[in-house]
Coordinates of C-alpha atoms in Angstrom, one line a residue:
M1490 CA -10.5 -15.1 31.9
L1491 CA -10.8 -11.5 31.0
W1492 CA -13.1 -10.5 28.1
L1493 CA -13.0 -7.2 26.2
C1494 CA -16.3 -6.6 24.4
L1495 CA -17.1 -4.0 21.7
H1496 CA -20.7 -3.0 21.2
L1497 CA -21.1 -1.6 17.6
P1498 CA -24.4 0.3 17.7
H1499 CA -23.9 1.9 14.2
L1500 CA -22.7 -1.2 12.4
P1501 CA -25.9 -1.5 10.2
A1502 CA -25.1 2.0 8.8
E1503 CA -21.3 1.6 8.7
A1504 CA -21.5 -1.8 6.9
R1505 CA -23.4 0.0 4.1
G1506 CA -21.0 3.0 4.0
L1507 CA -23.6 5.5 5.3
R1508 CA -22.0 8.4 7.0
D1509 CA -24.3 11.3 6.4
P1510 CA -26.2 12.5 9.6
L1511 CA -29.5 12.3 7.7
D1512 CA -29.1 8.6 6.9
G1513 CA -30.9 6.0 9.0
V1514 CA -31.2 2.2 8.7
V1515 CA -34.6 0.7 9.0
D1516 CA -35.6 -2.9 10.1
S1517 CA -39.1 -4.3 9.4
R1518 CA -41.4 -7.1 10.3
G1519 CA -44.5 -7.3 8.1
A1520 CA -45.9 -3.8 7.8
Q1521 CA -44.0 -2.4 10.8
R1522 CA -40.8 -0.5 10.2
W1523 CA -38.6 1.2 12.7
L1524 CA -35.1 2.7 13.0
I1525 CA -32.2 0.7 14.2
T1526 CA -29.7 3.5 13.6
A1527 CA -30.9 7.0 13.9
P1528 CA -29.7 10.5 13.1
P1529 CA -29.3 13.0 15.9
G1530 CA -32.6 13.9 17.5
L1531 CA -34.1 10.6 16.8
A1532 CA -33.9 7.3 18.8
P1533 CA -33.2 3.7 17.6
G1534 CA -36.4 1.7 17.9
M1535 CA -38.6 4.6 16.9
P1536 CA -41.3 3.8 14.3
L1537 CA -40.3 5.1 10.9
A1538 CA -43.5 7.1 10.5
D1539 CA -42.9 8.9 13.8
A1540 CA -39.3 9.6 12.8
L1541 CA -40.3 11.0 9.4
A1542 CA -42.9 13.2 11.1
R1543 CA -40.1 14.7 13.3
N1544 CA -37.5 14.9 10.6
P1545 CA -38.9 14.9 7.0
A1546 CA -35.3 15.1 5.7
L1547 CA -34.5 11.7 7.1
R1548 CA -33.2 9.2 4.4
A1549 CA -34.3 5.7 5.3
H1550 CA -32.2 2.7 4.1
A1551 CA -33.2 -0.9 4.4
R1552 CA -31.1 -3.1 6.6
K1553 CA -28.7 -5.6 5.0
P1554 CA -27.9 -8.3 7.5
A1555 CA -25.4 -10.0 5.2
A1556 CA -23.3 -6.8 5.0
E1557 CA -23.4 -6.5 8.8
R1558 CA -22.2 -10.1 9.3
A1559 CA -19.4 -9.6 6.8
A1560 CA -18.3 -6.4 8.4
L1561 CA -18.4 -8.0 11.9
K1562 CA -16.4 -10.9 10.7
T1563 CA -13.8 -8.5 9.2
L1564 CA -13.6 -6.7 12.6
A1565 CA -13.1 -10.1 14.3
H1566 CA -10.1 -10.7 12.1
W1567 CA -8.7 -7.3 13.0
I1568 CA -9.2 -7.7 16.8
Y1569 CA -7.4 -11.1 16.8
R1570 CA -4.1 -9.2 17.2
Y1571 CA -5.2 -8.3 20.7
G1572 CA -5.8 -11.8 22.0
S1573 CA -7.6 -15.1 21.5
P1574 CA -10.1 -16.6 21.4
V1575 CA -12.2 -14.1 19.4
T1576 CA -15.9 -14.5 18.9
A1577 CA -18.7 -12.3 17.5
E1578 CA -22.5 -12.3 17.5
I1579 CA -25.4 -10.2 16.3
Q1580 CA -28.2 -10.5 18.9
D1581 CA -31.4 -10.0 17.0
L1582 CA -34.7 -10.9 18.7
Q1583 CA -36.7 -10.0 15.5
E1584 CA -39.3 -8.2 17.5
P1585 CA -40.9 -5.0 16.3
G1586 CA -39.1 -2.0 17.8
R1587 CA -36.1 -4.0 19.0
V1588 CA -32.6 -2.9 18.0
P1589 CA -30.1 -5.6 17.1
R1590 CA -26.8 -5.7 19.0
A1591 CA -23.6 -6.3 17.2
L1592 CA -21.0 -7.6 19.7
L1593 CA -17.4 -8.5 19.3
W1594 CA -15.3 -10.2 22.1
V1595 CA -11.6 -11.0 22.6
E1596 CA -10.0 -12.6 25.6
I1597 CA -7.2 -10.3 26.7
G1598 CA -6.1 -12.0 30.0
A1599 CA -2.9 -13.2 28.4
S1600 CA -2.3 -10.1 26.4
R1601 CA -2.1 -7.4 29.1
R1602 CA 1.6 -7.8 29.7
L1603 CA 2.3 -8.0 26.0
F1604 CA 0.8 -4.5 25.4
G1605 CA 2.2 -3.0 28.6
G1606 CA -0.9 -3.2 30.8
L1607 CA -4.6 -2.9 30.5
D1608 CA -4.6 0.8 30.0
A1609 CA -2.1 0.6 27.2
L1610 CA -4.0 -2.1 25.5
R1611 CA -7.2 -0.1 25.6
A1612 CA -5.5 3.0 24.3
Q1613 CA -4.0 1.1 21.4
L1614 CA -7.3 -0.6 20.6
C1615 CA -9.1 2.8 20.7
A1616 CA -6.5 4.3 18.4
D1617 CA -7.1 1.5 15.9
L1618 CA -10.9 2.1 16.1
V1619 CA -10.3 5.7 15.2
E1620 CA -8.1 4.7 12.3
L1621 CA -10.8 2.3 11.1
Q1622 CA -13.4 5.1 11.6
Q1623 CA -15.4 2.5 13.6
S1624 CA -17.7 3.7 16.4
A1625 CA -17.9 1.3 19.4
Q1626 CA -18.6 1.1 23.1
L1627 CA -16.0 -0.9 25.0
A1628 CA -16.2 -2.8 28.3
I1629 CA -14.1 -5.3 30.1
A1630 CA -15.3 -8.0 32.5
P1631 CA -14.5 -11.6 33.6
T1632 CA -17.4 -13.1 31.5
R1633 CA -18.5 -12.5 27.9
A1634 CA -22.2 -11.9 28.9
A1635 CA -21.2 -9.4 31.6
A1636 CA -18.9 -7.6 29.2
A1637 CA -21.6 -7.4 26.6
L1638 CA -24.1 -6.0 29.0
L1639 CA -21.7 -3.4 30.3
A1640 CA -20.7 -2.4 26.8
C1641 CA -24.4 -1.9 25.8
A1642 CA -24.9 0.1 29.0
G1643 CA -21.9 2.4 28.1
H1644 CA -20.0 1.3 31.3
G1645 CA -16.4 1.9 30.0
D1646 CA -14.5 1.3 33.3
P1647 CA -12.9 -2.1 33.4
V1648 CA -14.2 -4.6 35.9
P1649 CA -11.4 -7.2 35.9
E1650 CA -12.2 -8.8 39.2
P1651 CA -15.2 -11.2 39.8
A1652 CA -15.7 -9.8 43.3
A1653 CA -16.5 -6.4 41.8
L1654 CA -18.7 -7.7 39.0
E1655 CA -21.7 -8.5 41.2
R1656 CA -21.8 -4.9 42.6
V1657 CA -21.6 -3.4 39.1
L1658 CA -24.2 -5.7 37.6
A1659 CA -26.6 -5.0 40.4
R1660 CA -27.0 -1.4 39.4
L1661 CA -27.8 -2.1 35.7
P1662 CA -31.5 -1.9 34.5
V1663 CA -33.3 -5.1 33.8
N1664 CA -34.3 -4.0 30.3
L1665 CA -30.7 -4.3 29.1
L1666 CA -31.0 -8.1 29.1
P1667 CA -31.2 -9.6 25.6
W1668 CA -34.5 -11.3 26.4
P1669 CA -37.9 -11.2 24.6
Q1670 CA -40.0 -8.2 25.3
A1671 CA -42.7 -10.3 27.0
V1672 CA -40.2 -11.6 29.6
L1673 CA -38.9 -8.1 30.3
E1674 CA -42.4 -6.7 30.7
A1675 CA -43.2 -9.6 33.1
L1676 CA -40.2 -8.8 35.2
Q1677 CA -41.1 -5.1 35.3
G1678 CA -44.7 -6.0 36.1
I1679 CA -43.6 -7.6 39.4
G1680 CA -41.5 -4.5 40.3
L1681 CA -38.1 -5.6 39.2
R1682 CA -36.1 -2.7 37.8
R1683 CA -32.5 -3.5 38.5
L1684 CA -30.5 -6.7 38.0
G1685 CA -29.6 -6.7 41.7
E1686 CA -33.3 -7.2 42.5
L1687 CA -33.6 -9.9 39.9
L1688 CA -30.5 -11.8 41.3
R1689 CA -32.0 -11.8 44.8
L1690 CA -35.1 -13.8 43.7
P1691 CA -35.3 -17.5 44.8
R1692 CA -33.6 -19.5 42.1
A1693 CA -36.2 -22.3 41.9
G1694 CA -39.1 -19.9 41.7
F1695 CA -37.5 -17.9 39.0
A1696 CA -36.7 -21.0 37.0
R1697 CA -40.3 -22.2 37.2
R1698 CA -41.8 -18.9 36.1
F1699 CA -39.3 -17.6 33.5
G1700 CA -37.6 -20.8 32.4
A1701 CA -34.3 -22.6 33.3
E1702 CA -32.6 -21.1 30.3
R1703 CA -33.0 -17.6 31.8
L1704 CA -31.5 -18.8 35.0
L1705 CA -28.6 -20.4 33.1
A1706 CA -28.0 -17.1 31.3
L1707 CA -27.7 -15.2 34.6
D1708 CA -25.3 -17.8 35.9
R1709 CA -23.1 -17.5 32.9
M1710 CA -23.1 -13.7 33.2
R1711 CA -22.0 -14.0 36.8
G1712 CA -19.3 -16.6 36.0
L1713 CA -21.2 -19.5 37.8
A1714 CA -21.6 -21.6 34.6
P1715 CA -19.3 -22.0 31.6
E1716 CA -20.0 -20.0 28.4
P1717 CA -19.8 -21.9 25.1
L1718 CA -18.4 -20.1 22.2
R1719 CA -17.4 -20.5 18.5
A1720 CA -14.0 -19.0 18.1
I1721 CA -13.1 -17.0 14.9
T1722 CA -9.6 -17.0 13.5
P1723 CA -8.2 -14.9 10.6
P1724 CA -8.7 -16.7 7.3
P1725 CA -5.7 -17.8 5.2
V1726 CA -6.7 -15.4 2.4
F1727 CA -8.0 -11.8 2.4
R1728 CA -11.3 -11.1 0.6
R1729 CA -13.2 -8.0 1.4
R1730 CA -16.3 -6.8 -0.4
F1731 CA -17.8 -3.3 0.3
E1732 CA -21.2 -2.6 -1.0
L1733 CA -21.9 1.1 -1.6
P1734 CA -25.2 2.7 -0.6
G1735 CA -25.8 3.6 -4.2
E1736 CA -24.1 4.1 -7.6
V1737 CA -20.9 6.1 -7.1
E1738 CA -19.5 8.1 -10.0
T1739 CA -16.7 10.2 -8.4
L1740 CA -13.4 9.1 -6.9
E1741 CA -14.0 11.3 -3.8
S1742 CA -16.9 9.1 -2.9
L1743 CA -14.8 6.0 -3.1
L1744 CA -12.0 7.2 -0.9
F1745 CA -13.8 6.3 2.4
P1746 CA -14.4 2.6 1.6
L1747 CA -10.9 2.4 0.0
R1748 CA -9.3 3.8 3.1
R1749 CA -11.4 1.5 5.4
M1750 CA -10.5 -1.6 3.4
S1751 CA -6.8 -0.6 3.4
V1752 CA -6.8 -0.4 7.2
E1753 CA -8.7 -3.7 7.5
L1754 CA -6.1 -5.3 5.2
Q1755 CA -3.3 -3.8 7.3
H1756 CA -4.8 -5.4 10.5
W1757 CA -5.3 -8.7 8.8
L1758 CA -1.6 -8.7 7.7
R1759 CA -0.5 -7.8 11.2
A1760 CA -2.6 -10.6 12.7
R1761 CA -1.0 -13.1 10.2
D1762 CA 2.5 -11.5 10.7
I1763 CA 3.0 -11.3 7.0
G1764 CA 3.5 -8.6 4.3
L1765 CA 1.7 -7.6 1.1
R1766 CA 3.4 -7.8 -2.3
S1767 CA 0.4 -7.3 -4.6
L1768 CA -3.3 -6.9 -4.5
R1769 CA -6.3 -6.7 -6.8
L1770 CA -9.3 -4.4 -6.8
R1771 CA -12.5 -5.2 -8.6
C1772 CA -15.1 -2.4 -9.2
E1773 CA -18.6 -3.8 -9.7
H1774 CA -21.0 -2.0 -12.1
A1775 CA -24.6 -2.4 -13.0
G1776 CA -25.4 -4.1 -16.3
R1777 CA -21.8 -4.3 -17.5
P1778 CA -18.6 -6.3 -16.8
H1779 CA -16.6 -5.5 -13.7
T1780 CA -13.4 -3.3 -13.9
T1781 CA -10.4 -5.1 -12.4
F1782 CA -6.8 -4.0 -11.9
G1783 CA -3.9 -5.1 -9.9
L1784 CA -1.2 -3.3 -8.0
R1785 CA 2.2 -4.5 -7.0
F1786 CA 4.6 -3.2 -4.3
L1787 CA 8.4 -3.1 -4.4
S1788 CA 8.8 -4.7 -1.0
A1789 CA 6.5 -6.7 1.2
H1790 CA 4.8 -4.4 3.8
R1791 CA 1.7 -4.0 5.9
D1792 CA 1.2 -0.2 5.8
A1793 CA -2.4 0.9 5.2
A1794 CA -1.2 4.4 4.0
R1795 CA 0.9 2.8 1.2
I1796 CA -2.0 0.6 0.2
F1797 CA -4.5 3.5 0.1
D1798 CA -2.1 5.9 -1.7
A1799 CA -1.5 3.3 -4.4
L1800 CA -5.2 2.6 -4.9
R1801 CA -6.0 6.3 -5.1
E1802 CA -3.2 7.1 -7.6
R1803 CA -4.3 4.2 -9.8
L1804 CA -7.9 5.4 -9.9
N1805 CA -6.7 9.0 -10.5
R1806 CA -4.7 7.8 -13.6
A1807 CA -7.6 5.9 -15.2
P1808 CA -11.0 7.0 -14.0
L1809 CA -13.7 4.4 -14.2
D1810 CA -16.1 4.5 -17.1
A1811 CA -19.2 3.6 -15.2
P1812 CA -20.7 4.2 -11.7
V1813 CA -19.5 1.7 -9.1
R1814 CA -21.9 -0.3 -6.9
A1815 CA -19.4 -2.3 -4.9
L1816 CA -15.7 -2.8 -4.3
H1817 CA -13.9 -6.1 -3.8
L1818 CA -10.3 -6.1 -2.5
S1819 CA -8.2 -9.3 -2.6
V1820 CA -4.6 -10.2 -2.0
D1821 CA -2.6 -11.8 -4.8
D1822 CA 0.9 -12.3 -3.3
L1823 CA 2.2 -12.3 0.3
G1824 CA 5.7 -12.4 1.7
A1825 CA 7.8 -11.9 4.8
V1826 CA 8.3 -8.3 5.9
A1827 CA 12.0 -7.5 5.8
G1828 CA 13.5 -6.5 9.1
G1829 CA 17.0 -5.4 8.0
Q1830 CA 19.8 -3.8 10.0
M1831 CA 18.6 -0.5 11.4
D1832 CA 20.7 2.6 11.2
L1833 CA 21.5 4.3 14.6
F1834 CA 19.5 7.3 13.7
G1835 CA 17.1 5.6 11.2
S1836 CA 18.2 7.7 8.3
A1837 CA 19.1 4.9 5.9
A1838 CA 15.9 3.0 6.6
D1839 CA 13.8 6.1 6.3
T1840 CA 15.4 7.1 3.0
Q1841 CA 14.9 3.6 1.6
L1842 CA 11.2 3.6 2.7
R1843 CA 10.6 7.0 1.1
W1844 CA 12.2 5.8 -2.1
N1845 CA 10.0 2.7 -2.3
E1846 CA 6.9 4.7 -1.6
T1847 CA 7.8 7.2 -4.3
L1848 CA 8.4 4.5 -6.9
E1849 CA 5.1 2.8 -5.9
R1850 CA 3.2 6.0 -6.3
L1851 CA 4.7 6.6 -9.7
L1852 CA 3.9 3.1 -10.8
A1853 CA 0.3 3.6 -9.8
R1854 CA 0.0 7.0 -11.3
L1855 CA 1.8 6.4 -14.6
G1856 CA 1.5 2.7 -15.2
E1857 CA 3.8 -0.3 -15.2
Q1858 CA 5.2 0.6 -18.7
A1859 CA 6.1 4.2 -17.8
L1860 CA 8.7 3.4 -15.1
W1861 CA 11.7 1.2 -15.6
T1862 CA 15.2 0.6 -14.4
P1863 CA 18.2 0.6 -16.9
A1864 CA 20.3 -2.6 -16.8
I1865 CA 23.5 -3.7 -18.6
V1866 CA 23.3 -6.6 -21.0
E1867 CA 26.2 -8.7 -22.2
D1868 CA 26.1 -7.5 -25.8
H1869 CA 28.5 -5.4 -27.7
R1870 CA 26.0 -3.9 -30.1
P1871 CA 25.3 -0.5 -28.5
E1872 CA 21.5 -0.7 -29.2
R1873 CA 21.3 -4.0 -27.4
A1874 CA 23.7 -3.4 -24.6
G1875 CA 20.9 -2.1 -22.3
A1876 CA 17.6 -3.4 -21.1
R1877 CA 14.6 -2.0 -19.2
L1878 CA 13.7 -3.9 -16.1
P1879 CA 10.9 -3.4 -13.6
P1880 CA 11.9 -1.0 -10.7
S1881 CA 13.5 -2.7 -7.7
P1882 CA 13.3 -1.7 -4.1
S1883 CA 16.8 -0.3 -4.2
G1884 CA 16.0 1.8 -7.2
S1885 CA 18.3 -0.1 -9.5
G1886 CA 17.6 -3.1 -11.7
D1887 CA 19.2 -6.4 -11.4
G1888 CA 20.8 -6.6 -14.7
G1889 CA 23.6 -8.9 -13.7
E1890 CA 27.2 -8.0 -14.2
G1891 CA 27.9 -5.1 -16.5
A1892 CA 28.9 -6.0 -20.0
R1893 CA 32.5 -5.3 -21.0
L1894 CA 33.4 -4.0 -24.5
D1895 CA 36.4 -6.3 -24.8
Q1896 CA 34.5 -9.5 -23.9
G1897 CA 33.2 -11.8 -26.6
A1898 CA 33.5 -9.1 -29.4
H1899 CA 35.6 -9.4 -32.5
F1900 CA 38.2 -6.6 -33.2
H1901 CA 40.6 -6.3 -36.1
N1902 CA 43.1 -4.4 -33.9
E1903 CA 44.4 -6.3 -30.9
A1904 CA 45.4 -3.2 -29.0
P1905 CA 43.0 -1.8 -26.5
L1906 CA 40.5 0.6 -27.9
S1907 CA 41.6 4.2 -27.9
P1908 CA 39.8 6.5 -25.5
D1909 CA 37.4 9.0 -26.8
P1910 CA 39.2 12.2 -27.9
S1911 CA 36.5 14.5 -26.6
P1912 CA 37.7 17.6 -24.7
G1913 CA 38.6 17.1 -21.1
G1914 CA 40.4 13.8 -21.6
R1915 CA 37.6 11.8 -19.8
G1916 CA 38.4 8.6 -21.7
E1917 CA 34.8 7.4 -22.3
K1918 CA 34.4 4.8 -25.0
R1919 CA 30.7 5.1 -25.6
P1920 CA 28.3 8.0 -25.1
L1921 CA 25.3 7.7 -22.7
W1922 CA 23.0 9.4 -25.2
L1923 CA 22.1 6.9 -27.9
L1924 CA 19.5 7.6 -30.5
P1925 CA 16.5 5.2 -30.6
A1926 CA 17.7 4.0 -34.0
P1927 CA 20.8 5.0 -36.1
V1928 CA 20.1 7.9 -38.5
P1929 CA 21.6 7.8 -42.0
L1930 CA 24.0 10.7 -42.7
P1931 CA 23.7 12.7 -46.0
A1932 CA 27.4 12.3 -46.7
A1933 CA 30.5 10.6 -45.4
P1934 CA 32.0 12.7 -42.6
T1935 CA 35.7 13.5 -42.1
V1936 CA 37.2 11.2 -39.5
T1937 CA 40.6 10.8 -37.9
G1938 CA 42.2 8.2 -35.7
E1939 CA 41.7 4.5 -35.3
P1940 CA 38.1 3.3 -35.4
E1941 CA 36.3 1.3 -32.8
R1942 CA 35.4 -1.8 -34.7
V1943 CA 32.4 -3.9 -33.6
E1944 CA 31.6 -7.2 -35.2
S1945 CA 28.9 -9.1 -33.3
G1946 CA 25.4 -10.7 -33.6
W1947 CA 26.2 -13.3 -36.2
W1948 CA 24.7 -16.0 -34.0
D1949 CA 21.2 -14.5 -33.7
G1950 CA 20.6 -13.2 -37.3
A1951 CA 21.2 -9.5 -36.5
D1952 CA 24.9 -9.3 -37.6
A1953 CA 26.5 -5.9 -37.0
A1954 CA 29.9 -5.0 -38.5
R1955 CA 30.7 -1.4 -38.0
D1956 CA 33.5 1.1 -37.5
Y1957 CA 32.7 3.8 -34.9
H1958 CA 34.3 7.3 -34.8
T1959 CA 33.7 10.5 -32.8
I1960 CA 33.5 13.7 -34.9
D1961 CA 32.6 17.3 -34.5
W1962 CA 29.2 17.9 -36.2
Q1963 CA 26.6 20.6 -35.9
Q1964 CA 28.5 22.2 -33.0
A1965 CA 28.5 19.0 -30.9
R1966 CA 30.4 15.8 -30.5
A1967 CA 28.7 13.1 -32.4
W1968 CA 29.2 9.3 -32.4
V1969 CA 29.0 7.9 -36.0
F1970 CA 29.7 4.6 -37.6
R1971 CA 30.3 3.2 -41.1
E1972 CA 28.4 0.0 -41.9
H1973 CA 30.8 -2.6 -43.5
A1974 CA 28.2 -4.2 -45.8
S1975 CA 26.8 -1.1 -47.4
G1976 CA 29.6 1.5 -46.7
R1977 CA 26.9 3.9 -45.5
W1978 CA 27.4 6.3 -42.6
F1979 CA 25.0 6.6 -39.6
L1980 CA 24.7 8.9 -36.6
H1981 CA 24.2 6.7 -33.5
G1982 CA 24.6 9.0 -30.5
W1983 CA 25.9 12.2 -28.9
W1984 CA 28.5 13.0 -26.3
G1985 CA 27.5 15.3 -23.5

């Protein structure tokens, strides 16, 4: 087996959304408090009082283990795309001055060829870490314990062969072992500084003095004993809650967690090999109901940039009324990602993607009701011959077959309708510019030619019996009709 391990030294701060160099996370036991993530110039493990004496501008934040576990679990779902099994652990000895270790492992022995080799896999994983804005130390070794120790030591060169592992481990300091401080001090008290010196001790004597469990831990690290693990797999649903370090009032302060959650959702979708159709964002406030809104996408996808852009546009359109304490992102609808026929030069696919992204951005910015697609309806009453449908991925609504004027209507003349006599001889029968509602005319206009007679709607209680004409009126070509029942004249539209 070949294990890749990530050591996440800044996870306590990153899980809380702390990015300012003056922020530090503090752990405590009783009255003792010490740094577990430290700004530049200070060291993890330093007592808080000493740290404040050196840097009075330091902002100390209490540790939140639940947020760390949630963030580590989310990263485990992301790294699943690089191999399996995946496991994670926060090694916390709960001793004053000790710094917890957040560790994430993935077995990559079967994935190297899939990614084009070990170097290509590492390069892709490091690129993903940059996209996630996640700091990590990476190591590769045949055992999980050895990979973790090398990652904590900052030994980034892969050690894929068991034969080389012993030589590399022998040079590491003993105090890297995740053992109680009393055990480490006892080892150093007898002159042991390097793991190589420790591994040369007689096994029976070491077990009697330091315990059989310490000897077993060394054997597992060297690959001489099996390593038990609890594998983590991506869940069937995506739920991500991001607790902010304080109450946030501006959209700019929400962009970092929104971008991070969008990238995490992208990796979850890739691990599940599925696409996103709609999502829901809940903004949690103090002392008032949550603000919740949904976003839908025109085609199933797994693109973090599209997700983030839609969230940002939606919040720009309707700013929140109260400060936000936490964000909760969930997925409403999933679907297969379309992999249609590709154009030789990609122009058709690129144009289609840009069109979908533009429509989604407009939907988020203007709202669902502000964007629609015209569709033809099988109805001969002009005001009911069209409908507004939600936008489709192709940019045109699915209104079915276009309605035909001579289908299902009642005409007094059996001959085909005469074309519009407007200049140019275009032959249109109805103008594209219809008024929202017919406008009564002050007097009967002068008309010529045969009318276009429409009699329809008797079956739904909105009977329309009219004679339509095209006339010259107010220096334009107007479309007017006379209502049979009342004899009144109305303006209904304009020709271009």
